[in-house]
Tab-separated table of C-alpha atoms in Angstrom:
chain	number	residue	atom	x	y	z
A	1	MET	CA	-26.503	35.801	15.039
A	2	LYS	CA	-25.994	32.090	15.526
A	3	SER	CA	-26.700	31.402	11.863
A	4	GLN	CA	-24.058	33.941	10.819
A	5	ILE	CA	-21.438	32.223	12.990
A	6	VAL	CA	-22.303	28.837	11.505
A	7	TYR	CA	-22.144	30.343	8.015
A	8	LYS	CA	-18.671	31.817	8.657
A	9	ILE	CA	-17.405	28.520	10.066
A	10	LEU	CA	-18.747	26.706	7.003
A	11	ILE	CA	-17.028	29.117	4.619
A	12	PHE	CA	-13.774	28.830	6.579
A	13	SER	CA	-13.942	25.022	6.446
A	14	ILE	CA	-14.476	25.056	2.681
A	15	VAL	CA	-11.440	27.307	2.248
A	16	LEU	CA	-9.303	24.952	4.329
A	17	MET	CA	-10.415	21.877	2.397
A	18	SER	CA	-9.783	23.549	-0.941
A	19	ALA	CA	-6.243	24.570	-0.042
A	20	THR	CA	-3.540	22.495	-1.692
A	21	ALA	CA	-0.155	21.702	-0.269
A	22	ALA	CA	3.081	22.304	-2.149
A	23	PHE	CA	4.494	18.849	-2.812
A	24	ALA	CA	7.887	18.055	-4.234
A	25	GLN	CA	7.583	17.706	-7.960
A	26	SER	CA	8.532	14.707	-10.066
A	27	THR	CA	8.527	17.027	-13.081
A	28	GLY	CA	10.830	19.741	-14.349
A	29	SER	CA	10.652	22.941	-16.365
A	30	LEU	CA	12.265	24.544	-19.393
A	31	SER	CA	12.686	28.256	-19.984
A	32	GLY	CA	14.792	30.618	-22.025
A	33	VAL	CA	15.084	33.733	-24.152
A	34	VAL	CA	14.952	33.936	-27.962
A	35	ASN	CA	17.278	36.525	-29.547
A	36	ASP	CA	18.068	37.692	-33.066
A	37	PRO	CA	21.642	37.953	-34.463
A	38	ASN	CA	21.956	41.498	-33.054
A	39	GLY	CA	21.098	40.378	-29.526
A	40	ALA	CA	17.601	41.883	-29.506
A	41	VAL	CA	14.777	39.779	-28.089
A	42	VAL	CA	12.285	38.165	-30.462
A	43	GLN	CA	8.656	38.589	-29.444
A	44	GLY	CA	5.943	36.210	-30.634
A	45	ALA	CA	8.238	33.335	-31.573
A	46	SER	CA	6.604	29.903	-31.414
A	47	VAL	CA	8.325	27.392	-29.119
A	48	LEU	CA	7.458	23.692	-29.473
A	49	VAL	CA	8.654	21.280	-26.768
A	50	LYS	CA	8.431	17.569	-27.671
A	51	ASN	CA	9.215	14.527	-25.526
A	52	ILE	CA	11.457	12.156	-27.484
A	53	ALA	CA	10.083	8.966	-25.893
A	54	THR	CA	6.349	9.701	-25.729
A	55	ASN	CA	5.858	12.441	-28.374
A	56	LEU	CA	4.231	14.637	-25.721
A	57	THR	CA	4.153	18.197	-27.117
A	58	ARG	CA	3.722	21.616	-25.501
A	59	ASN	CA	3.528	24.869	-27.456
A	60	VAL	CA	4.125	28.373	-26.073
A	61	VAL	CA	4.879	31.832	-27.492
A	62	THR	CA	7.589	34.209	-26.324
A	63	ASN	CA	6.434	37.355	-24.502
A	64	VAL	CA	7.508	40.968	-25.003
A	65	ASP	CA	10.829	40.189	-23.334
A	66	GLY	CA	11.444	37.254	-25.652
A	67	ARG	CA	11.132	34.862	-22.711
A	68	TRP	CA	9.244	31.574	-22.649
A	69	THR	CA	8.584	28.967	-19.946
A	70	VAL	CA	7.116	25.459	-20.015
A	71	THR	CA	6.407	23.860	-16.629
A	72	ASN	CA	5.322	20.427	-15.351
A	73	LEU	CA	7.273	18.433	-17.919
A	74	PRO	CA	7.854	14.729	-17.181
A	75	VAL	CA	11.483	13.798	-16.662
A	76	GLY	CA	13.284	12.726	-19.841
A	77	GLY	CA	14.779	13.925	-23.104
A	78	TYR	CA	13.142	16.659	-25.202
A	79	THR	CA	13.504	18.447	-28.514
A	80	VAL	CA	12.831	22.199	-28.463
A	81	SER	CA	11.952	23.873	-31.788
A	82	PHE	CA	11.723	27.619	-32.486
A	83	ASP	CA	9.812	29.240	-35.348
A	84	LYS	CA	9.294	32.902	-36.305
A	85	ASP	CA	8.478	34.549	-39.630
A	86	GLY	CA	11.577	36.095	-41.182
A	87	PHE	CA	13.924	33.722	-39.338
A	88	LYS	CA	15.230	30.243	-39.988
A	89	LYS	CA	13.665	27.529	-37.861
A	90	ALA	CA	15.913	26.270	-35.063
A	91	SER	CA	15.777	22.927	-33.296
A	92	ASN	CA	17.586	22.025	-30.069
A	93	SER	CA	17.643	18.268	-29.479
A	94	GLY	CA	18.785	16.258	-26.491
A	95	VAL	CA	17.558	18.669	-23.823
A	96	GLN	CA	17.293	16.784	-20.535
A	97	VAL	CA	14.571	17.631	-18.018
A	98	GLU	CA	15.345	16.821	-14.378
A	99	ALA	CA	13.000	16.664	-11.421
A	100	SER	CA	12.483	19.989	-9.598
A	101	VAL	CA	14.943	21.750	-11.917
A	102	THR	CA	14.280	24.610	-14.337
A	103	ARG	CA	16.587	24.103	-17.311
A	104	ALA	CA	17.581	27.180	-19.341
A	105	VAL	CA	17.535	26.807	-23.142
A	106	GLU	CA	18.822	29.892	-24.958
A	107	VAL	CA	18.758	30.284	-28.747
A	108	THR	CA	19.686	32.876	-31.364
A	109	LEU	CA	17.615	32.785	-34.551
A	110	GLU	CA	19.287	33.406	-37.891
A	111	VAL	CA	17.691	35.674	-40.486
A	112	GLY	CA	16.284	33.766	-43.453
A	113	VAL	CA	13.297	31.862	-44.803
A	114	SER	CA	11.340	29.768	-42.309
A	115	ASP	CA	11.586	26.530	-44.330
A	116	VAL	CA	15.281	26.181	-43.453
A	117	TYR	CA	16.160	24.324	-40.246
A	118	VAL	CA	19.159	25.040	-38.048
A	119	ASP	CA	20.165	22.289	-35.604
A	120	VAL	CA	21.439	23.525	-32.270
A	121	VAL	CA	23.567	21.244	-30.091
A	122	SER	CA	22.404	21.324	-26.483
A	123	GLU	CA	24.995	21.648	-23.738
A	124	GLN	CA	24.275	21.292	-20.038
A	125	PRO	CA	25.147	24.542	-18.220
A	126	LEU	CA	27.933	24.333	-15.665
A	127	VAL	CA	26.061	26.608	-13.265
A	128	GLN	CA	22.357	26.315	-12.462
A	129	ALA	CA	21.322	29.965	-12.535
A	130	GLU	CA	17.590	29.338	-12.093
A	131	SER	CA	17.828	27.968	-8.533
A	132	ALA	CA	20.132	28.191	-5.511
A	133	ALA	CA	19.526	24.565	-4.505
A	134	VAL	CA	22.602	22.340	-4.305
A	135	SER	CA	21.639	19.078	-5.961
A	136	ARG	CA	23.066	16.054	-7.724
A	137	GLN	CA	21.354	13.864	-10.307
A	138	ILE	CA	21.938	10.126	-10.670
A	139	THR	CA	20.643	9.027	-14.056
A	140	GLY	CA	18.949	5.740	-14.828
A	141	GLU	CA	21.968	4.651	-16.872
A	142	GLN	CA	24.260	5.211	-13.900
A	143	LEU	CA	21.906	3.242	-11.657
A	144	THR	CA	21.917	0.187	-13.914
A	145	LYS	CA	25.582	0.220	-14.932
A	146	THR	CA	27.120	0.905	-11.520
A	147	PRO	CA	27.251	-2.269	-9.398
A	148	THR	CA	26.049	-2.091	-5.802
A	149	SER	CA	26.193	-4.720	-3.084
A	150	THR	CA	22.426	-4.885	-2.530
A	151	ARG	CA	20.905	-3.598	-5.806
A	152	SER	CA	19.574	-0.528	-4.021
A	153	PHE	CA	19.714	3.083	-5.208
A	154	THR	CA	20.952	4.052	-1.741
A	155	GLY	CA	24.257	2.338	-2.485
A	156	LEU	CA	25.227	5.163	-4.865
A	157	LEU	CA	24.292	7.994	-2.520
A	158	SER	CA	27.372	7.528	-0.335
A	159	ALA	CA	29.611	8.382	-3.290
A	160	GLU	CA	28.225	11.923	-3.398
A	161	SER	CA	29.911	14.883	-1.745
A	162	GLY	CA	28.827	15.471	1.854
A	163	VAL	CA	27.103	12.081	2.163
A	164	SER	CA	28.271	9.287	4.446
A	165	SER	CA	26.718	6.045	5.622
A	166	GLU	CA	27.297	2.836	7.506
A	167	LEU	CA	26.846	-0.713	6.288
A	168	SER	CA	23.309	-1.840	5.660
A	169	PRO	CA	21.795	-3.813	8.581
A	170	VAL	CA	20.948	-6.829	6.446
A	171	GLY	CA	19.773	-8.818	9.452
A	172	VAL	CA	16.722	-6.609	9.932
A	173	ASN	CA	16.334	-5.115	6.496
A	174	GLY	CA	15.657	-7.364	3.550
A	175	ASN	CA	15.751	-4.631	0.896
A	176	GLY	CA	19.396	-3.727	1.507
A	177	ASN	CA	18.804	0.023	1.869
A	178	ILE	CA	21.276	2.177	3.719
A	179	SER	CA	20.323	5.358	5.518
A	180	PRO	CA	22.849	8.077	4.647
A	181	SER	CA	23.846	11.102	6.651
A	182	VAL	CA	23.898	14.350	4.670
A	183	ASN	CA	26.217	17.175	5.745
A	184	GLY	CA	26.703	15.617	9.170
A	185	THR	CA	23.019	15.488	10.102
A	186	ARG	CA	21.291	12.478	11.584
A	187	THR	CA	20.269	9.654	9.297
A	188	THR	CA	16.668	10.268	10.354
A	189	SER	CA	16.807	13.914	9.188
A	190	THR	CA	16.258	13.106	5.521
A	191	SER	CA	13.129	13.111	3.388
A	192	LEU	CA	12.117	10.857	0.503
A	193	PHE	CA	9.725	11.636	-2.350
A	194	PHE	CA	8.532	8.979	-4.784
A	195	ASN	CA	7.126	10.423	-8.029
A	196	GLY	CA	6.279	13.631	-6.187
A	197	VAL	CA	4.577	11.877	-3.253
A	198	ASP	CA	6.036	12.202	0.235
A	199	ALA	CA	7.204	8.704	1.212
A	200	THR	CA	9.405	9.714	4.142
A	201	ASN	CA	7.447	7.849	6.814
A	202	ILE	CA	5.948	5.153	4.646
A	203	THR	CA	6.803	2.338	7.078
A	204	SER	CA	8.175	4.070	10.175
A	205	ASN	CA	7.698	7.385	11.916
A	206	GLU	CA	11.128	8.794	11.084
A	207	GLY	CA	13.223	9.776	8.109
A	208	SER	CA	15.518	6.776	7.847
A	209	LEU	CA	15.755	5.119	4.433
A	210	THR	CA	16.635	1.725	5.917
A	211	ASP	CA	13.045	0.644	6.451
A	212	ASN	CA	11.533	2.126	3.310
A	213	ILE	CA	10.786	1.386	-0.327
A	214	SER	CA	13.542	0.100	-2.610
A	215	PRO	CA	12.558	0.117	-6.305
A	216	ALA	CA	14.640	-1.964	-8.686
A	217	PRO	CA	17.369	0.198	-10.297
A	218	GLU	CA	16.141	-0.517	-13.838
A	219	THR	CA	12.721	0.978	-13.022
A	220	LEU	CA	14.110	4.393	-12.033
A	221	GLN	CA	14.508	7.271	-14.468
A	222	GLU	CA	16.589	9.311	-12.058
A	223	VAL	CA	17.440	9.874	-8.408
A	224	LYS	CA	17.805	13.485	-7.321
A	225	LEU	CA	19.753	14.338	-4.167
A	226	GLN	CA	19.324	17.849	-2.760
A	227	THR	CA	21.712	18.708	0.052
A	228	SER	CA	21.015	22.362	0.847
A	229	LEU	CA	19.126	25.529	-0.125
A	230	TYR	CA	16.168	23.614	-1.560
A	231	ASP	CA	12.776	25.299	-1.717
A	232	ALA	CA	9.818	24.961	0.652
A	233	SER	CA	8.288	22.039	-1.241
A	234	THR	CA	11.111	19.772	-0.056
A	235	GLY	CA	12.348	21.649	3.004
A	236	ARG	CA	10.636	19.625	5.717
A	237	SER	CA	13.872	17.971	6.904
A	238	GLY	CA	17.148	19.457	8.023
A	239	GLY	CA	19.270	16.931	6.136
A	240	GLY	CA	19.083	15.816	2.548
A	241	ASN	CA	16.122	15.360	0.260
A	242	PHE	CA	15.929	12.361	-2.066
A	243	GLN	CA	13.579	12.263	-5.041
A	244	LEU	CA	12.867	9.073	-6.975
A	245	VAL	CA	11.316	9.285	-10.436
A	246	THR	CA	10.307	6.060	-12.179
A	247	LYS	CA	10.475	5.536	-15.914
A	248	ALA	CA	7.408	6.485	-17.908
A	249	GLY	CA	5.932	4.616	-20.843
A	250	GLY	CA	7.308	5.217	-24.306
A	251	ASN	CA	6.732	4.309	-27.926
A	252	ALA	CA	9.016	1.261	-27.809
A	253	TYR	CA	8.892	-1.959	-25.823
A	254	ASN	CA	11.703	-2.298	-23.310
A	255	GLY	CA	12.572	-4.870	-20.704
A	256	SER	CA	15.360	-6.037	-18.459
A	257	ALA	CA	16.731	-9.236	-17.024
A	258	TYR	CA	19.369	-9.808	-14.396
A	259	TYR	CA	20.945	-12.577	-12.358
A	260	TYR	CA	21.843	-11.514	-8.826
A	261	LEU	CA	24.099	-13.624	-6.628
A	262	GLN	CA	25.435	-12.618	-3.227
A	263	ASN	CA	27.443	-15.178	-1.316
A	264	LYS	CA	29.614	-14.929	1.773
A	265	ASN	CA	32.294	-17.044	0.056
A	266	PHE	CA	33.012	-14.120	-2.267
A	267	ASN	CA	34.024	-11.855	0.634
A	268	SER	CA	37.644	-12.244	1.733
A	269	ASN	CA	38.656	-11.693	5.323
A	270	GLU	CA	40.247	-8.420	6.398
A	271	PHE	CA	43.970	-8.358	7.096
A	272	PHE	CA	43.857	-7.561	10.824
A	273	LEU	CA	41.000	-9.965	11.489
A	274	LYS	CA	42.911	-12.723	9.756
A	275	GLU	CA	46.111	-11.952	11.696
A	276	SER	CA	44.199	-12.148	14.981
A	277	GLY	CA	42.604	-15.446	14.010
A	278	ASN	CA	39.077	-14.055	13.698
A	279	GLU	CA	36.633	-14.503	10.870
A	280	LYS	CA	35.026	-11.604	9.095
A	281	PRO	CA	31.521	-10.875	10.478
A	282	ARG	CA	28.930	-12.247	8.113
A	283	ALA	CA	25.492	-10.852	7.427
A	284	ASP	CA	22.571	-12.675	9.013
A	285	ARG	CA	20.736	-13.593	5.833
A	286	THR	CA	16.993	-13.022	5.627
A	287	GLU	CA	16.449	-15.474	2.771
A	288	LEU	CA	15.864	-19.211	2.787
A	289	ARG	CA	16.557	-21.182	-0.378
A	290	VAL	CA	13.988	-23.912	-0.873
A	291	HIS	CA	14.996	-26.804	-3.144
A	292	PRO	CA	17.574	-25.095	-5.358
A	293	ARG	CA	17.911	-26.975	-8.623
A	294	ARG	CA	20.457	-26.591	-11.391
A	295	SER	CA	20.232	-28.088	-14.862
A	296	ASP	CA	23.384	-28.827	-16.816
A	297	GLN	CA	21.494	-29.196	-20.065
A	298	GLU	CA	22.164	-26.485	-22.608
A	299	GLY	CA	19.370	-23.996	-23.069
A	300	GLN	CA	17.788	-24.510	-19.638
A	301	SER	CA	17.983	-21.873	-16.962
A	302	VAL	CA	18.831	-22.132	-13.289
A	303	LEU	CA	15.865	-22.372	-10.928
A	304	LEU	CA	16.401	-20.874	-7.491
A	305	ARG	CA	13.347	-20.360	-5.332
A	306	ARG	CA	13.817	-17.911	-2.499
A	307	VAL	CA	11.516	-17.236	0.410
A	308	SER	CA	11.977	-14.340	2.809
A	309	VAL	CA	12.393	-15.480	6.403
A	310	HIS	CA	11.611	-13.448	9.523
A	311	ARG	CA	12.764	-16.191	11.957
A	312	ARG	CA	9.749	-16.739	14.126
A	313	GLN	CA	10.349	-19.450	16.746
A	314	HIS	CA	13.915	-19.782	15.469
A	315	ARG	CA	15.895	-22.133	17.723
A	316	PRO	CA	19.347	-23.051	16.387
A	317	CYS	CA	20.532	-26.629	16.871
A	318	ALA	CA	17.046	-27.828	17.749
A	319	ASP	CA	14.540	-30.229	16.247
A	320	GLY	CA	10.854	-29.679	15.722
A	321	PRO	CA	8.438	-27.396	13.904
A	322	HIS	CA	9.422	-23.897	12.887
A	323	THR	CA	7.460	-21.063	11.347
A	324	TYR	CA	8.629	-18.598	8.752
A	325	SER	CA	6.903	-15.913	6.670
A	326	SER	CA	6.886	-16.260	2.917
A	327	ALA	CA	7.392	-13.374	0.496
A	328	SER	CA	3.617	-12.986	0.274
A	329	GLY	CA	3.334	-12.586	4.057
A	330	ASN	CA	1.788	-15.992	4.780
A	331	ASP	CA	2.957	-18.074	7.744
A	332	CYS	CA	4.464	-21.335	6.550
A	333	PRO	CA	5.307	-24.261	8.877
A	334	TRP	CA	8.516	-26.226	8.433
A	335	ASN	CA	9.318	-29.376	10.347
A	336	GLY	CA	13.008	-30.085	10.263
A	337	SER	CA	16.220	-30.212	12.173
A	338	PHE	CA	18.785	-27.488	12.768
A	339	GLU	CA	21.202	-29.975	14.321
A	340	GLY	CA	24.728	-29.320	13.127
A	341	ARG	CA	23.701	-26.243	11.157
A	342	ASP	CA	25.021	-22.767	11.659
A	343	ARG	CA	22.339	-20.143	12.152
A	344	ARG	CA	24.003	-17.929	9.595
A	345	SER	CA	23.381	-20.494	6.869
A	346	PHE	CA	19.674	-19.686	7.066
């Protein structure tokens, strides 16, 4: 009797360990129906889906209803080709796959020999009929070409409908993230997924984006914001769901370079503060510039070394040793004087 109980517990434990959770996907899907000129469905048509950047290919065949579906496709641009004996081949280029979205691609094959190609221009549907989720996609091009104050993807979220936020607390957050409120919910009622992995509580035990990861904008393929009616894979929070998808490798070498400068002298004072004789509040910088050097010779670049500071033993207007943390996390001593210096200048 005892051995049977142990055996049942063992089987139950194996079942629990083998169960998989439904995570938010960093991939998308394509589906559609193939018809002939009379509107009848075409069974047995070959559908070839090819990634433009990586040449990844997937091949499926339409069923008795003329329907086909390709799932788990990496985010990016695709070319969808259709082939069936007795019909001209059709090719639909420029089909965009988004994270957690099933994109419908419909096609009507023309009667003719199969060695003739017909190019079909892809148009994004105005209504997403495959899902009831209310979502908004921010493309990688929008992320790199839209300026933000802190070079953070969160700076573009506030421009979306139903999203609001306050200024980023730069004094405690070096990455410049803001934590938005979606549809009036708390800023901690959001969830964040990074390439399909739940990163909501990566550094703190709540849903705020302030103290979380902040990938460089040029490394992101897209940012997906879901505000309501999303499925169970992303429905852990009552507010919004944010999905980050990084760029994948391709057949061409690509790179980026940028020069980022943020200075308090660029920010003019507000009208009412100026009228009352008050200065505009300035951010308490978390960076310390060590030996900035500039070369006036043509062809040489500017060298600015920056070290993140967490202000340990920080005593303004005092002499003596001070300790700060470098970008690598090491404690670095500094023996100097703060006499006559404003704390905000550090």
